[in-house]
Short mmCIF file of C-alpha atoms in Angstrom, two decimals:
data_model
loop_
_atom_site.label_atom_id
_atom_site.label_comp_id
_atom_site.label_asym_id
_atom_site.label_seq_id
_atom_site.Cartn_x
_atom_site.Cartn_y
_atom_site.Cartn_z
CA LYS A 257 -9.63 11.52 5.76
CA ALA A 258 -6.06 9.46 5.94
CA GLY A 259 -5.57 7.45 2.82
CA VAL A 260 -4.53 4.02 2.48
CA THR A 261 -1.46 3.30 4.09
CA GLN A 262 1.10 0.79 3.66
CA THR A 263 4.20 -0.61 5.56
CA PRO A 264 7.18 -0.88 5.27
CA ARG A 265 7.60 0.94 1.99
CA TYR A 266 10.32 -0.97 1.08
CA LEU A 267 11.74 -4.04 1.72
CA ILE A 268 15.06 -6.36 0.91
CA LYS A 269 15.04 -10.19 1.00
CA THR A 270 16.74 -13.18 0.18
CA ARG A 271 15.67 -16.00 -1.88
CA GLY A 272 13.78 -18.74 0.41
CA GLN A 273 13.12 -16.10 3.06
CA GLN A 274 9.31 -15.15 3.85
CA VAL A 275 7.81 -11.53 3.93
CA THR A 276 4.63 -10.01 5.50
CA LEU A 277 3.43 -6.78 4.41
CA SER A 278 0.73 -5.03 5.71
CA CYS A 279 -1.94 -2.58 4.76
CA SER A 280 -4.50 0.06 6.55
CA PRO A 281 -7.46 0.91 4.50
CA ILE A 282 -9.52 4.25 4.27
CA SER A 283 -11.41 4.82 7.62
CA GLY A 284 -14.77 2.81 7.16
CA HIS A 285 -13.61 0.93 4.07
CA ARG A 286 -13.81 -2.74 4.63
CA SER A 287 -12.74 -3.89 1.20
CA VAL A 288 -9.00 -4.72 0.80
CA SER A 289 -7.38 -5.78 -2.33
CA TRP A 290 -4.03 -6.37 -3.08
CA TYR A 291 -1.83 -6.04 -6.53
CA GLN A 292 1.53 -6.98 -8.27
CA GLN A 293 2.91 -4.74 -10.35
CA THR A 294 5.98 -5.73 -12.02
CA PRO A 295 7.66 -4.21 -15.43
CA GLY A 296 6.73 -7.85 -17.36
CA GLN A 297 3.39 -8.28 -16.40
CA GLY A 298 1.97 -5.17 -15.22
CA LEU A 299 -0.50 -4.47 -12.51
CA GLN A 300 -1.92 -8.00 -11.58
CA PHE A 301 -4.74 -8.85 -9.12
CA LEU A 302 -3.36 -11.11 -6.18
CA PHE A 303 -6.73 -11.23 -3.74
CA GLU A 304 -9.35 -9.27 -2.17
CA TYR A 305 -10.69 -9.48 1.32
CA PHE A 306 -14.12 -7.84 2.96
CA SER A 307 -15.21 -8.37 6.29
CA GLU A 308 -12.25 -10.96 6.89
CA THR A 309 -13.39 -13.34 4.28
CA GLN A 310 -11.46 -13.74 1.01
CA ARG A 311 -13.66 -12.93 -2.04
CA ASN A 312 -11.44 -13.15 -5.16
CA LYS A 313 -7.93 -14.66 -5.36
CA GLY A 314 -5.77 -13.98 -8.55
CA ASN A 315 -3.93 -16.66 -10.68
CA PHE A 316 -0.77 -16.69 -8.31
CA PRO A 317 0.66 -19.84 -6.46
CA GLY A 318 -0.22 -20.67 -3.05
CA ARG A 319 3.08 -19.19 -1.75
CA PHE A 320 1.21 -16.07 -1.55
CA SER A 321 -1.60 -15.47 0.96
CA GLY A 322 -3.30 -12.73 2.89
CA ARG A 323 -5.86 -12.27 5.75
CA GLN A 324 -7.72 -9.38 7.04
CA PHE A 325 -8.36 -8.22 10.69
CA SER A 326 -11.70 -7.07 12.33
CA ASN A 327 -10.76 -3.64 12.01
CA SER A 328 -10.18 -4.25 8.15
CA ARG A 329 -6.29 -3.77 8.40
CA SER A 330 -4.82 -6.31 6.05
CA GLU A 331 -1.49 -8.39 5.67
CA MET A 332 -0.15 -10.55 2.71
CA ASN A 333 2.61 -12.54 3.12
CA VAL A 334 4.91 -14.33 0.55
CA SER A 335 6.96 -17.60 1.60
CA THR A 336 9.77 -19.58 -0.25
CA LEU A 337 10.87 -15.80 -2.03
CA GLU A 338 11.96 -16.14 -5.56
CA LEU A 339 13.96 -13.47 -7.86
CA GLY A 340 10.72 -12.90 -9.83
CA ASP A 341 8.87 -12.24 -6.63
CA SER A 342 10.68 -8.43 -6.67
CA ALA A 343 7.87 -5.94 -7.40
CA LEU A 344 5.78 -3.13 -6.39
CA TYR A 345 3.20 -4.30 -4.08
CA LEU A 346 0.03 -2.16 -4.19
CA CYS A 347 -3.19 -2.13 -1.59
CA ALA A 348 -6.19 -0.82 -2.30
CA SER A 349 -9.59 -0.09 -0.16
CA SER A 350 -12.99 0.00 -1.47
CA LEU A 351 -16.23 1.53 0.75
CA LEU A 352 -18.22 -1.07 -1.54
CA ALA A 353 -18.22 -4.71 -1.77
CA GLY A 354 -19.19 -5.15 -5.10
CA GLY A 355 -17.15 -4.46 -8.17
CA ALA A 356 -18.49 -0.97 -8.67
CA GLY A 357 -16.60 0.81 -5.81
CA THR A 358 -13.92 2.99 -6.80
CA GLN A 359 -10.40 1.21 -5.34
CA TYR A 360 -8.07 3.80 -3.78
CA PHE A 361 -4.35 2.91 -3.56
CA GLY A 362 -1.66 3.13 -1.08
CA PRO A 363 1.86 4.07 -1.82
CA GLY A 364 2.73 0.47 -2.31
CA THR A 365 5.82 -1.62 -0.67
CA ARG A 366 8.60 -2.04 -3.29
CA LEU A 367 10.12 -5.50 -2.63
CA THR A 368 13.24 -6.61 -4.09
CA VAL A 369 14.47 -10.38 -3.41
CA LEU A 370 18.65 -10.78 -4.10
CA ASP L 255 -4.81 -13.67 -22.56
CA GLN L 256 -5.19 -9.72 -22.13
CA GLN L 257 -8.89 -8.91 -21.59
CA VAL L 258 -7.76 -5.11 -20.80
CA LYS L 259 -5.28 -3.49 -23.73
CA GLN L 260 -3.95 -0.01 -24.05
CA ASN L 261 -2.21 -0.37 -27.59
CA SER L 262 -0.19 3.00 -27.37
CA PRO L 263 2.60 2.81 -24.70
CA SER L 264 3.34 6.32 -25.23
CA LEU L 265 1.63 9.47 -26.26
CA SER L 266 3.61 12.99 -26.42
CA VAL L 267 0.98 16.35 -26.07
CA GLN L 268 1.65 19.72 -26.72
CA GLU L 269 0.87 21.66 -23.86
CA GLY L 270 -2.88 23.29 -24.33
CA ARG L 271 -3.58 20.41 -26.47
CA ILE L 272 -5.98 17.33 -26.24
CA SER L 273 -4.75 14.01 -24.72
CA ILE L 274 -6.76 11.04 -26.01
CA LEU L 275 -5.57 7.78 -24.18
CA ASN L 276 -7.15 4.92 -25.50
CA CYS L 277 -8.37 1.38 -23.82
CA ASP L 278 -9.97 -1.48 -25.30
CA TYR L 279 -11.20 -5.02 -23.38
CA THR L 280 -12.63 -7.97 -24.83
CA ASN L 281 -14.34 -9.41 -21.59
CA SER L 282 -18.32 -8.74 -22.42
CA MET L 283 -18.93 -9.12 -18.64
CA PHE L 284 -17.23 -6.01 -17.63
CA ASP L 285 -19.63 -3.02 -17.01
CA TYR L 286 -17.58 -0.98 -14.80
CA PHE L 287 -14.12 1.18 -16.12
CA LEU L 288 -12.07 3.11 -14.38
CA TRP L 289 -8.90 5.21 -15.43
CA TYR L 290 -5.90 6.03 -12.90
CA LYS L 291 -2.78 7.93 -13.10
CA LYS L 292 0.51 6.74 -11.73
CA TYR L 293 4.03 8.42 -10.93
CA PRO L 294 6.52 5.86 -10.40
CA ALA L 295 7.30 4.50 -7.16
CA GLU L 296 3.55 5.56 -6.08
CA GLY L 297 0.25 4.07 -5.90
CA PRO L 298 -2.66 4.58 -8.80
CA THR L 299 -4.41 7.60 -8.19
CA PHE L 300 -8.51 7.35 -9.22
CA LEU L 301 -9.05 9.74 -12.30
CA ILE L 302 -12.63 8.88 -13.37
CA SER L 303 -14.74 5.89 -13.77
CA ILE L 304 -17.72 5.11 -16.01
CA SER L 305 -20.36 2.64 -15.86
CA SER L 306 -21.77 0.87 -18.91
CA ILE L 307 -25.13 2.46 -18.54
CA LYS L 308 -23.55 5.35 -19.57
CA ASP L 309 -21.46 6.33 -22.56
CA LYS L 310 -19.91 9.66 -21.30
CA ASN L 311 -18.67 10.88 -17.96
CA GLU L 312 -16.79 14.21 -17.52
CA ASP L 313 -15.05 15.64 -14.44
CA GLY L 314 -13.10 19.10 -15.10
CA ARG L 315 -10.60 18.37 -17.72
CA PHE L 316 -11.21 14.87 -17.92
CA THR L 317 -13.63 13.28 -19.97
CA VAL L 318 -14.41 9.35 -20.63
CA PHE L 319 -16.02 7.64 -23.64
CA LEU L 320 -17.24 4.39 -23.66
CA ASN L 321 -18.19 2.40 -26.82
CA LYS L 322 -19.96 -0.67 -25.60
CA SER L 323 -20.65 -2.06 -29.06
CA ALA L 324 -16.76 -1.96 -29.93
CA LYS L 325 -15.43 -2.70 -26.36
CA HIS L 326 -13.77 0.57 -26.26
CA LEU L 327 -13.00 3.39 -24.17
CA SER L 328 -11.11 6.51 -24.41
CA LEU L 329 -9.88 9.27 -21.60
CA HIS L 330 -9.65 12.81 -23.14
CA ILE L 331 -7.83 15.59 -21.21
CA VAL L 332 -8.42 18.83 -22.45
CA PRO L 333 -6.34 21.38 -22.28
CA SER L 334 -3.30 19.09 -21.46
CA GLN L 335 -0.62 20.48 -18.67
CA PRO L 336 2.30 19.66 -18.14
CA GLY L 337 1.84 18.36 -14.85
CA ASP L 338 -0.46 15.42 -16.40
CA SER L 339 2.91 13.84 -17.20
CA ALA L 340 2.42 10.51 -16.16
CA VAL L 341 1.74 6.53 -16.67
CA TYR L 342 -2.52 6.01 -17.28
CA PHE L 343 -3.86 3.03 -16.61
CA CYS L 344 -7.35 1.73 -17.64
CA ALA L 345 -9.25 -0.90 -15.58
CA ALA L 346 -12.08 -2.63 -15.71
CA SER L 347 -14.42 -4.75 -13.30
CA ARG L 348 -17.69 -6.48 -13.10
CA SER L 349 -20.43 -4.58 -11.02
CA LEU L 350 -22.13 -7.68 -9.58
CA ASN L 351 -22.25 -7.79 -5.80
CA ASN L 352 -20.40 -11.23 -5.96
CA ALA L 353 -18.23 -10.26 -8.37
CA GLY L 354 -16.04 -8.70 -5.77
CA ASN L 355 -13.38 -5.57 -5.97
CA MET L 356 -11.01 -7.74 -8.76
CA LEU L 357 -9.75 -4.93 -11.19
CA THR L 358 -7.94 -5.80 -14.85
CA PHE L 359 -5.58 -3.41 -16.00
CA GLY L 360 -4.40 -2.49 -18.95
CA GLY L 361 -0.56 -2.14 -19.81
CA GLY L 362 -0.51 1.67 -19.27
CA THR L 363 0.03 4.79 -21.73
CA ARG L 364 2.92 6.99 -20.73
CA LEU L 365 1.76 10.25 -21.71
CA MET L 366 4.48 13.21 -22.22
CA VAL L 367 3.05 16.82 -22.09
CA LYS L 368 5.27 19.23 -23.49
CA PRO L 369 5.58 22.74 -22.52
#
């Protein structure tokens, strides 16, 4: 089976712009979660989608949003980019809906905000 | 507040010896724990997990121990190999169906295995 794929792998944007990142989960996985990794804050949960519904949301401002499509593919969007949004954005997919499902991560999208 | 902590930012071990990575948590609602290995600019790779109904889980060279009363878990790698050199993250979640798939990560421990 193919793993979790994320596009693009690298992105450079300027402050004030918006960005959309894409994630395709492992085939058959219906849960997709997004995480942000920064040197200062570590790995932090952004949100999770299951069957096109947001189930959980982390402590991030409303500029961060996401959605999931009927084929389980997910996108996250960040509007009005700030310098502090520079990070590695990771997507993870899981077979199970509950928290006991192992999450498998994609390679991430490296976002740089100038 | 950090609900999952890895107090050792780095660990250096000789090849062939045991590596012990530690993790502490504060939230008693966590009942499912995972260890991930991560290389720079890559996503975390799942290593091993343990449910709170167990106190030990083994998978090849990797063993995870859980001490619920102390809210402490550890990952043992025996024998350590140079290819094990990476950053290791512990993560915790709640396994209730309505809790969703939200992982809370520790800050990571960089393991260096010297040949």
